[in-house]
């Protein structure tokens, strides 16, 4: 079977942008969704971030709008993408901008937590596609800075998350501001009853595309479990992070407080780390992500909600500092590695009291991650006192543009006890 973007109906303008991005072959969700969406069908997509779903909806959306050939209008988007988190909204905006770079279309985003003025200015300058989180969008619609009456394509991304985060009423109010005769797409990683009900309400005779993350998890990610007492987890984590194989890692904790604590201790141990969670301001979150993406910090310590939807390439390892309450979160967490066909590793640090959580994960993924024994290095008094003398924050960070190999060497250097 021929499987390229051209045979799916993607035009030359967009194939050029795809080449720039290095997307040579469509992912499964792209192959299944693009031809149908170009025909104007509604879509119900069971897929999580990491499957290529953004381009799956962005390409047909952009191509159809581009064919209409109408200039961007102030305040009146022709397409609206709703996302639950600011990070996801920004990522979608970036993907739209890069895929549409050879068109004259304009894209804007509206997110909460930052000043609304630049966003209002962006809307007034004219736009085709608007990416938004629900709260701020309703705010600005109420102030008449945005008018949704010409939206012909509506996308709800991560619908389960939108519901989890309490946005259901906002979403319904937003939908009511759009015309009935629109193309509607709904993506969700899971399909609880409420999402199914929302889908029935919004979609008309949709095609259904299901890209199961569970199969992906089991096949492509090297999963391991280390049994370790809570009190030794930090030391174990540091030990594992220092392995040469680890070039960039996300560490998951259950609580915001835990994320801060782990990140702070890693920094003290000379391991460049950033924490990201819901209590941080938008600017602090963006800064943490930037530092992680550009290599200033090679470890990101995150809570589940903060990490959902963040798209970061080349994460070699995911560490579960604690197992999550909901086994589904385990699948989402480890899906941060092995993105778009790459391979990755996921290590879970499991205290004996977490055994029942581990069983729940195993039932869900229908397999058991290999349990491995790792000896903790002995506590080194010289190293301990050296760590406590080390100046805070800046001392251990490798320079921003260092390659992983170089970074590993500098890490080893930092571990040498003082002569
Ligand atoms: P998404 O599920 O949309 O968040 O995409 C996950 C990752 O896959 C992103 O880093 C995309 O840039 C990348 N990606 C999407 N489509 C392709 C493709 N056809 N080939 C290679 N990478 C892709």
Short mmCIF file of C-alpha atoms and ligand atoms in Angstrom, two decimals:
data_model
loop_
_atom_site.label_atom_id
_atom_site.label_comp_id
_atom_site.label_asym_id
_atom_site.label_seq_id
_atom_site.Cartn_x
_atom_site.Cartn_y
_atom_site.Cartn_z
CA UNK A 1 0.00 0.00 0.00
CA UNK A 2 1.29 3.47 -0.85
CA UNK A 3 1.45 5.42 2.33
CA UNK A 4 2.62 8.94 1.83
CA UNK A 5 1.12 12.34 2.44
CA UNK A 6 0.46 12.95 -1.25
CA UNK A 7 -1.68 9.84 -1.60
CA UNK A 8 -3.68 10.97 1.44
CA UNK A 9 -4.57 14.14 -0.47
CA UNK A 10 -2.17 16.58 1.21
CA UNK A 11 -1.30 19.39 -1.23
CA UNK A 12 2.16 20.56 -2.29
CA UNK A 13 2.17 23.66 -0.06
CA UNK A 14 1.81 21.50 3.01
CA UNK A 15 4.06 18.70 1.81
CA UNK A 16 6.82 21.28 1.60
CA UNK A 17 6.23 22.22 5.24
CA UNK A 18 6.16 18.52 6.17
CA UNK A 19 9.52 18.02 4.49
CA UNK A 20 10.93 20.95 6.48
CA UNK A 21 9.74 19.29 9.66
CA UNK A 22 11.18 15.94 8.66
CA UNK A 23 7.83 14.11 8.62
CA UNK A 24 8.43 11.67 5.80
CA UNK A 25 5.69 9.15 6.48
CA UNK A 26 2.24 9.63 7.98
CA UNK A 27 1.59 8.07 11.38
CA UNK A 28 -1.38 5.64 11.61
CA UNK A 29 -3.78 8.27 12.88
CA UNK A 30 -2.73 10.60 10.07
CA UNK A 31 -3.29 7.92 7.41
CA UNK A 32 -6.73 7.14 8.75
CA UNK A 33 -7.96 10.63 9.51
CA UNK A 34 -6.58 12.97 6.85
CA UNK A 35 -8.50 11.74 3.75
CA UNK A 36 -11.81 11.69 5.63
CA UNK A 37 -11.29 15.09 7.21
CA UNK A 38 -10.43 16.57 3.82
CA UNK A 39 -13.86 15.35 2.72
CA UNK A 40 -15.43 17.29 5.58
CA UNK A 41 -16.37 14.35 7.82
CA UNK A 42 -16.70 14.69 11.59
CA UNK A 43 -14.23 12.63 13.60
CA UNK A 44 -14.00 10.87 16.93
CA UNK A 45 -10.34 10.14 17.64
CA UNK A 46 -9.22 7.90 20.47
CA UNK A 47 -5.62 8.94 20.68
CA UNK A 48 -3.23 10.57 23.06
CA UNK A 49 -0.43 13.01 22.52
CA UNK A 50 2.51 11.28 20.90
CA UNK A 51 0.56 9.64 18.07
CA UNK A 52 0.82 12.54 15.63
CA UNK A 53 -2.79 13.59 16.22
CA UNK A 54 -2.05 17.31 15.99
CA UNK A 55 -0.87 17.11 12.39
CA UNK A 56 -3.72 14.65 11.70
CA UNK A 57 -6.26 17.40 12.32
CA UNK A 58 -4.09 20.43 11.49
CA UNK A 59 -3.22 19.44 7.92
CA UNK A 60 -6.77 18.94 6.60
CA UNK A 61 -8.02 21.90 8.60
CA UNK A 62 -5.38 24.22 7.13
CA UNK A 63 -5.76 22.84 3.64
CA UNK A 64 -9.53 23.28 3.58
CA UNK A 65 -9.33 26.82 4.91
CA UNK A 66 -6.53 27.66 2.50
CA UNK A 67 -8.66 26.51 -0.43
CA UNK A 68 -11.36 28.99 0.59
CA UNK A 69 -8.78 31.67 -0.08
CA UNK A 70 -10.40 34.31 2.11
CA UNK A 71 -8.26 36.86 3.97
CA UNK A 72 -7.87 36.67 7.76
CA UNK A 73 -10.59 38.66 9.52
CA UNK A 74 -10.23 40.59 12.76
CA UNK A 75 -11.77 38.79 15.75
CA UNK A 76 -13.48 36.13 13.61
CA UNK A 77 -11.66 32.82 13.40
CA UNK A 78 -12.79 30.24 10.84
CA UNK A 79 -11.47 27.39 12.93
CA UNK A 80 -11.29 26.90 16.68
CA UNK A 81 -9.19 24.38 18.59
CA UNK A 82 -9.96 23.98 22.30
CA UNK A 83 -7.31 22.47 24.55
CA UNK A 84 -7.33 21.86 28.32
CA UNK A 85 -3.91 23.24 29.19
CA UNK A 86 -1.88 26.24 28.23
CA UNK A 87 1.10 24.08 27.28
CA UNK A 88 -0.97 21.98 24.91
CA UNK A 89 -2.55 25.10 23.37
CA UNK A 90 0.89 26.56 22.70
CA UNK A 91 2.13 23.33 21.20
CA UNK A 92 -0.84 23.11 18.86
CA UNK A 93 -0.30 26.73 17.89
CA UNK A 94 3.33 25.99 17.06
CA UNK A 95 2.41 22.95 14.97
CA UNK A 96 -0.23 24.94 13.04
CA UNK A 97 2.22 27.76 12.43
CA UNK A 98 4.93 25.47 11.12
CA UNK A 99 2.59 23.37 8.96
CA UNK A 100 0.98 26.51 7.54
CA UNK A 101 4.22 28.39 6.98
CA UNK A 102 3.84 28.47 3.17
CA UNK A 103 0.32 29.87 3.32
CA UNK A 104 -0.88 33.36 4.15
CA UNK A 105 -3.02 32.11 7.01
CA UNK A 106 -2.75 33.56 10.48
CA UNK A 107 -3.06 31.79 13.77
CA UNK A 108 -3.66 33.14 17.23
CA UNK A 109 -3.88 31.65 20.68
CA UNK A 110 -5.72 32.61 23.83
CA UNK A 111 -4.54 31.21 27.14
CA UNK A 112 -5.13 32.10 30.76
CA UNK A 113 -2.52 33.04 33.33
CA UNK A 114 -0.84 35.75 31.27
CA UNK A 115 -1.85 39.29 30.28
CA UNK A 116 -4.80 39.36 27.90
CA UNK A 117 -3.67 42.48 26.03
CA UNK A 118 -1.26 40.94 23.51
CA UNK A 119 -3.89 38.28 22.82
CA UNK A 120 -6.56 40.91 22.16
CA UNK A 121 -4.17 42.71 19.85
CA UNK A 122 -3.48 39.46 17.97
CA UNK A 123 -7.22 38.88 17.48
CA UNK A 124 -7.74 42.42 16.21
CA UNK A 125 -4.99 42.00 13.63
CA UNK A 126 -6.95 39.24 11.93
CA UNK A 127 -6.80 35.46 12.13
CA UNK A 128 -7.92 32.21 10.55
CA UNK A 129 -7.32 29.65 13.28
CA UNK A 130 -7.69 30.22 16.99
CA UNK A 131 -6.27 27.86 19.60
CA UNK A 132 -7.62 28.46 23.09
CA UNK A 133 -8.12 27.22 26.61
CA UNK A 134 -11.81 27.52 27.53
CA UNK A 135 -11.79 29.96 30.46
CA UNK A 136 -9.94 32.82 28.84
CA UNK A 137 -11.76 32.29 25.55
CA UNK A 138 -15.15 32.74 27.22
CA UNK A 139 -13.80 35.79 28.99
CA UNK A 140 -12.72 37.42 25.76
CA UNK A 141 -15.87 36.35 23.92
CA UNK A 142 -17.86 38.02 26.73
CA UNK A 143 -15.87 41.18 26.19
CA UNK A 144 -16.53 40.91 22.43
CA UNK A 145 -12.89 40.64 21.53
CA UNK A 146 -13.64 37.42 19.70
CA UNK A 147 -16.66 36.35 17.67
CA UNK A 148 -17.15 32.63 17.00
CA UNK A 149 -20.06 32.94 14.57
CA UNK A 150 -17.90 32.08 11.54
CA UNK A 151 -16.21 28.99 12.94
CA UNK A 152 -16.54 26.25 10.34
CA UNK A 153 -14.20 23.73 11.99
CA UNK A 154 -14.21 22.98 15.71
CA UNK A 155 -11.64 20.71 17.36
CA UNK A 156 -11.82 19.55 20.98
CA UNK A 157 -8.44 18.17 21.94
CA UNK A 158 -7.94 15.94 24.99
CA UNK A 159 -11.66 15.96 25.71
CA UNK A 160 -11.25 13.66 28.74
CA UNK A 161 -8.86 16.18 30.22
CA UNK A 162 -11.21 19.06 29.47
CA UNK A 163 -13.86 17.22 31.48
CA UNK A 164 -11.47 16.23 34.28
CA UNK A 165 -10.44 19.81 34.72
CA UNK A 166 -14.04 20.94 35.07
CA UNK A 167 -14.36 22.65 31.70
CA UNK A 168 -17.49 20.83 30.52
CA UNK A 169 -19.87 23.75 31.01
CA UNK A 170 -17.44 26.19 29.46
CA UNK A 171 -17.00 23.88 26.48
CA UNK A 172 -20.75 23.65 25.97
CA UNK A 173 -21.14 27.40 26.19
CA UNK A 174 -18.38 27.85 23.63
CA UNK A 175 -19.91 25.29 21.28
CA UNK A 176 -23.20 27.18 21.49
CA UNK A 177 -21.43 30.28 20.15
CA UNK A 178 -20.37 28.46 16.97
CA UNK A 179 -22.64 27.78 13.97
CA UNK A 180 -24.45 24.42 13.80
CA UNK A 181 -23.23 23.71 10.29
CA UNK A 182 -19.62 23.09 11.16
CA UNK A 183 -17.17 20.24 10.94
CA UNK A 184 -16.45 18.89 14.44
CA UNK A 185 -13.57 16.78 15.71
CA UNK A 186 -13.14 15.33 19.16
CA UNK A 187 -9.95 13.71 20.41
CA UNK A 188 -9.65 11.89 23.70
CA UNK A 189 -7.13 9.46 25.18
CA UNK A 190 -9.85 7.65 27.10
CA UNK A 191 -13.57 7.36 26.52
CA UNK A 192 -15.45 7.65 29.83
CA UNK A 193 -19.25 7.95 29.67
CA UNK A 194 -19.23 11.75 29.81
CA UNK A 195 -16.90 12.03 26.82
CA UNK A 196 -19.03 9.59 24.85
CA UNK A 197 -22.09 11.69 25.66
CA UNK A 198 -20.34 14.88 24.60
CA UNK A 199 -19.26 13.20 21.37
CA UNK A 200 -22.85 12.18 20.61
CA UNK A 201 -23.97 15.75 21.20
CA UNK A 202 -21.30 17.38 19.06
CA UNK A 203 -20.53 15.01 16.22
CA UNK A 204 -22.66 14.06 13.26
CA UNK A 205 -22.09 10.62 11.82
CA UNK A 206 -18.39 10.74 12.73
CA UNK A 207 -15.66 8.44 11.53
CA UNK A 208 -13.96 6.75 14.44
CA UNK A 209 -10.20 6.40 14.61
CA UNK A 210 -8.70 4.46 17.47
CA UNK A 211 -4.96 4.47 18.08
CA UNK A 212 -4.57 2.51 21.26
CA UNK A 213 -1.77 3.77 23.50
CA UNK A 214 -1.71 0.51 25.42
CA UNK A 215 -0.23 -1.50 22.58
CA UNK A 216 2.32 1.21 21.98
CA UNK A 217 3.37 1.20 25.61
CA UNK A 218 4.02 -2.47 25.85
CA UNK A 219 5.79 -2.83 22.55
CA UNK A 220 8.14 0.08 22.36
CA UNK A 221 9.13 1.01 25.88
CA UNK A 222 11.64 -0.84 27.98
CA UNK A 223 9.88 -0.90 31.35
CA UNK A 224 11.59 -1.75 34.63
CA UNK A 225 10.68 -1.81 38.25
CA UNK A 226 13.11 -1.29 41.12
CA UNK A 227 11.86 -2.14 44.59
CA UNK A 228 13.19 0.53 46.91
CA UNK A 229 12.04 2.01 50.21
CA UNK A 230 10.62 5.50 50.09
CA UNK A 231 13.50 6.77 52.19
CA UNK A 232 16.06 5.61 49.62
CA UNK A 233 14.23 6.74 46.50
CA UNK A 234 16.04 10.03 46.07
CA UNK A 235 19.44 8.34 46.25
CA UNK A 236 18.30 5.62 43.88
CA UNK A 237 16.97 8.20 41.45
CA UNK A 238 20.25 10.10 41.45
CA UNK A 239 22.15 6.87 40.94
CA UNK A 240 19.99 5.84 37.98
CA UNK A 241 20.07 9.31 36.43
CA UNK A 242 23.86 9.20 36.37
CA UNK A 243 23.83 6.22 34.04
CA UNK A 244 25.39 6.98 30.67
CA UNK A 245 22.27 5.83 28.87
CA UNK A 246 20.19 8.64 30.33
CA UNK A 247 20.41 11.71 28.14
CA UNK A 248 17.16 13.45 29.05
CA UNK A 249 14.63 12.39 31.63
CA UNK A 250 11.24 13.21 33.05
CA UNK A 251 10.65 12.25 36.68
CA UNK A 252 7.04 11.95 37.82
CA UNK A 253 5.92 12.63 41.35
CA UNK A 254 2.40 12.44 42.71
CA UNK A 255 2.36 15.85 44.36
CA UNK A 256 3.47 19.37 43.53
CA UNK A 257 5.33 19.55 46.81
CA UNK A 258 7.09 16.28 45.96
CA UNK A 259 8.10 17.64 42.54
CA UNK A 260 9.70 20.70 44.12
CA UNK A 261 11.51 18.64 46.72
CA UNK A 262 12.92 16.11 44.28
CA UNK A 263 14.04 18.83 41.84
CA UNK A 264 15.71 20.82 44.59
CA UNK A 265 17.62 17.79 45.84
CA UNK A 266 18.73 16.90 42.33
CA UNK A 267 20.04 20.41 41.85
CA UNK A 268 21.90 20.14 45.15
CA UNK A 269 23.43 16.91 43.90
CA UNK A 270 24.67 18.70 40.78
CA UNK A 271 22.00 17.33 38.44
CA UNK A 272 20.37 20.12 36.42
CA UNK A 273 16.64 19.79 37.08
CA UNK A 274 13.47 21.84 36.70
CA UNK A 275 10.12 21.25 38.36
CA UNK A 276 6.84 21.84 36.57
CA UNK A 277 3.39 21.70 38.18
CA UNK A 278 0.10 23.50 38.44
CA UNK A 279 1.13 25.85 41.26
CA UNK A 280 3.75 27.54 39.13
CA UNK A 281 2.94 30.70 37.23
CA UNK A 282 2.61 30.46 33.47
CA UNK A 283 5.93 32.24 33.03
CA UNK A 284 7.71 29.91 35.45
CA UNK A 285 6.30 26.90 33.62
CA UNK A 286 7.36 28.24 30.23
CA UNK A 287 10.82 28.98 31.57
CA UNK A 288 11.16 25.48 33.03
CA UNK A 289 10.11 23.93 29.74
CA UNK A 290 12.47 26.15 27.77
CA UNK A 291 15.39 25.20 30.02
CA UNK A 292 14.52 21.56 29.60
CA UNK A 293 14.07 21.76 25.85
CA UNK A 294 17.33 23.63 25.24
CA UNK A 295 19.30 21.30 27.51
CA UNK A 296 20.03 23.71 30.37
CA UNK A 297 18.27 21.28 32.65
CA UNK A 298 18.26 17.68 31.49
CA UNK A 299 15.82 16.45 34.10
CA UNK A 300 12.23 17.64 34.36
CA UNK A 301 10.35 16.76 37.52
CA UNK A 302 6.61 16.89 36.85
CA UNK A 303 3.19 16.08 38.20
CA UNK A 304 0.72 14.23 35.98
CA UNK A 305 -1.50 17.14 35.07
CA UNK A 306 1.40 19.45 34.29
CA UNK A 307 3.04 16.88 32.07
CA UNK A 308 0.02 15.87 30.01
CA UNK A 309 0.23 17.25 26.55
CA UNK A 310 3.76 18.55 26.79
CA UNK A 311 5.59 17.57 23.67
CA UNK A 312 9.29 17.11 24.12
CA UNK A 313 11.41 15.13 21.73
CA UNK A 314 14.21 12.81 22.68
CA UNK A 315 13.29 12.01 26.25
CA UNK A 316 15.39 8.90 26.79
CA UNK A 317 13.96 7.94 30.18
CA UNK A 318 10.86 8.34 32.27
CA UNK A 319 11.18 7.71 36.02
CA UNK A 320 8.17 7.12 38.22
CA UNK A 321 9.32 8.37 41.59
CA UNK A 322 5.99 7.10 42.85
CA UNK A 323 3.40 5.08 41.01
CA UNK A 324 0.26 7.06 40.19
CA UNK A 325 -3.11 6.48 41.86
CA UNK A 326 -4.75 5.80 38.51
CA UNK A 327 -3.07 3.11 36.43
CA UNK A 328 -4.02 5.00 33.23
CA UNK A 329 -1.66 7.76 34.30
CA UNK A 330 1.19 5.26 34.14
CA UNK A 331 0.47 4.76 30.44
CA UNK A 332 0.39 8.50 29.86
CA UNK A 333 3.57 9.04 31.82
CA UNK A 334 5.68 6.47 30.08
CA UNK A 335 4.26 7.60 26.73
CA UNK A 336 6.45 10.69 27.16
CA UNK A 337 9.32 8.59 25.93
CA UNK A 338 9.17 6.51 22.73
CA UNK A 339 7.42 9.32 20.87
CA UNK A 340 6.62 8.95 17.19
CA UNK A 341 8.43 5.66 16.80
CA UNK A 342 11.54 6.32 18.93
CA UNK A 343 12.39 3.81 21.66
CA UNK A 344 12.67 4.71 25.31
CA UNK A 345 12.90 3.39 28.83
CA UNK A 346 10.65 3.76 31.85
CA UNK A 347 11.79 2.98 35.39
CA UNK A 348 9.45 2.82 38.34
CA UNK A 349 10.74 3.17 41.88
CA UNK A 350 8.34 1.12 43.94
CA UNK A 351 8.11 1.08 47.71
CA UNK A 352 6.68 -2.17 49.14
CA UNK A 353 3.55 -0.24 50.12
CA UNK A 354 2.92 0.49 46.42
CA UNK A 355 2.65 -3.16 45.40
CA UNK A 356 -1.10 -2.98 44.87
CA UNK A 357 -0.65 0.00 42.55
CA UNK A 358 1.91 -1.96 40.60
CA UNK A 359 -0.58 -4.82 40.22
CA UNK A 360 -3.20 -2.39 38.92
CA UNK A 361 -0.75 -1.11 36.30
CA UNK A 362 0.14 -4.64 35.27
CA UNK A 363 -3.52 -5.54 34.87
CA UNK A 364 -4.06 -2.51 32.66
CA UNK A 365 -1.06 -2.99 30.39
CA UNK A 366 -1.49 -6.77 30.42
CA UNK A 367 2.19 -7.37 31.13
CA UNK A 368 4.68 -7.08 33.96
CA UNK A 369 7.62 -4.70 33.75
CA UNK A 370 10.87 -6.51 34.57
CA UNK A 371 11.81 -6.24 38.22
CA UNK A 372 15.52 -5.50 38.55
CA UNK A 373 17.76 -5.27 41.59
CA UNK A 374 19.98 -2.21 41.68
CA UNK A 375 22.53 -1.79 44.44
CA UNK A 376 22.57 1.64 45.94
CA UNK A 377 26.05 3.15 46.11
CA UNK A 378 27.22 3.53 49.70
CA UNK A 379 26.68 6.95 51.20
CA UNK A 380 29.96 8.77 50.79
CA UNK A 381 30.64 11.17 53.67
CA UNK A 382 33.10 13.20 51.57
CA UNK A 383 30.50 13.56 48.82
CA UNK A 384 27.82 14.50 51.31
CA UNK A 385 29.83 17.30 52.88
CA UNK A 386 30.94 18.46 49.43
CA UNK A 387 27.32 18.62 48.30
CA UNK A 388 26.35 20.72 51.28
CA UNK A 389 29.18 23.18 50.53
CA UNK A 390 28.28 23.45 46.87
CA UNK A 391 26.81 26.85 45.97
CA UNK A 392 23.10 26.52 45.13
CA UNK A 393 21.48 26.23 41.67
CA UNK A 394 24.01 27.30 39.09
CA UNK A 395 27.02 25.17 39.98
CA UNK A 396 26.17 21.88 38.33
CA UNK A 397 24.41 22.95 35.15
CA UNK A 398 25.99 21.92 31.90
CA UNK A 399 26.09 24.68 29.26
CA UNK A 400 22.89 24.98 27.20
CA UNK A 401 24.16 23.63 23.92
CA UNK A 402 26.16 20.71 25.22
CA UNK A 403 25.57 17.36 23.62
CA UNK A 404 24.32 14.53 25.81
CA UNK A 405 27.70 12.79 25.67
CA UNK A 406 29.49 15.89 26.85
CA UNK A 407 26.87 16.36 29.53
CA UNK A 408 27.44 12.87 30.81
CA UNK A 409 31.14 13.47 31.10
CA UNK A 410 30.59 16.63 33.07
CA UNK A 411 28.20 14.76 35.33
CA UNK A 412 30.84 12.18 36.08
CA UNK A 413 33.34 14.89 36.79
CA UNK A 414 30.99 16.41 39.30
CA UNK A 415 30.79 13.12 41.13
CA UNK A 416 34.53 12.84 41.73
CA UNK A 417 35.16 13.33 45.40
CA UNK A 418 37.54 16.18 46.19
CA UNK A 419 41.14 14.98 46.23
P1 LIG B 1 1.33 14.75 18.65
O1 LIG B 1 0.67 13.46 18.97
O2 LIG B 1 0.59 15.56 17.66
O3 LIG B 1 1.65 15.53 19.90
O4 LIG B 1 2.74 14.43 17.97
C1 LIG B 1 3.76 13.76 18.63
C2 LIG B 1 5.13 14.01 18.02
O5 LIG B 1 5.25 13.37 16.76
C3 LIG B 1 5.45 15.46 17.77
O6 LIG B 1 6.77 15.67 18.19
C4 LIG B 1 5.36 15.63 16.29
O7 LIG B 1 6.22 16.65 15.85
C5 LIG B 1 5.76 14.26 15.78
N1 LIG B 1 5.15 13.85 14.52
C6 LIG B 1 3.86 14.01 14.15
N2 LIG B 1 3.64 13.49 12.93
C7 LIG B 1 4.82 12.96 12.52
C8 LIG B 1 5.24 12.25 11.34
N3 LIG B 1 4.39 11.97 10.35
N4 LIG B 1 6.53 11.86 11.27
C9 LIG B 1 7.40 12.14 12.28
N5 LIG B 1 7.06 12.80 13.42
C10 LIG B 1 5.79 13.19 13.54
#
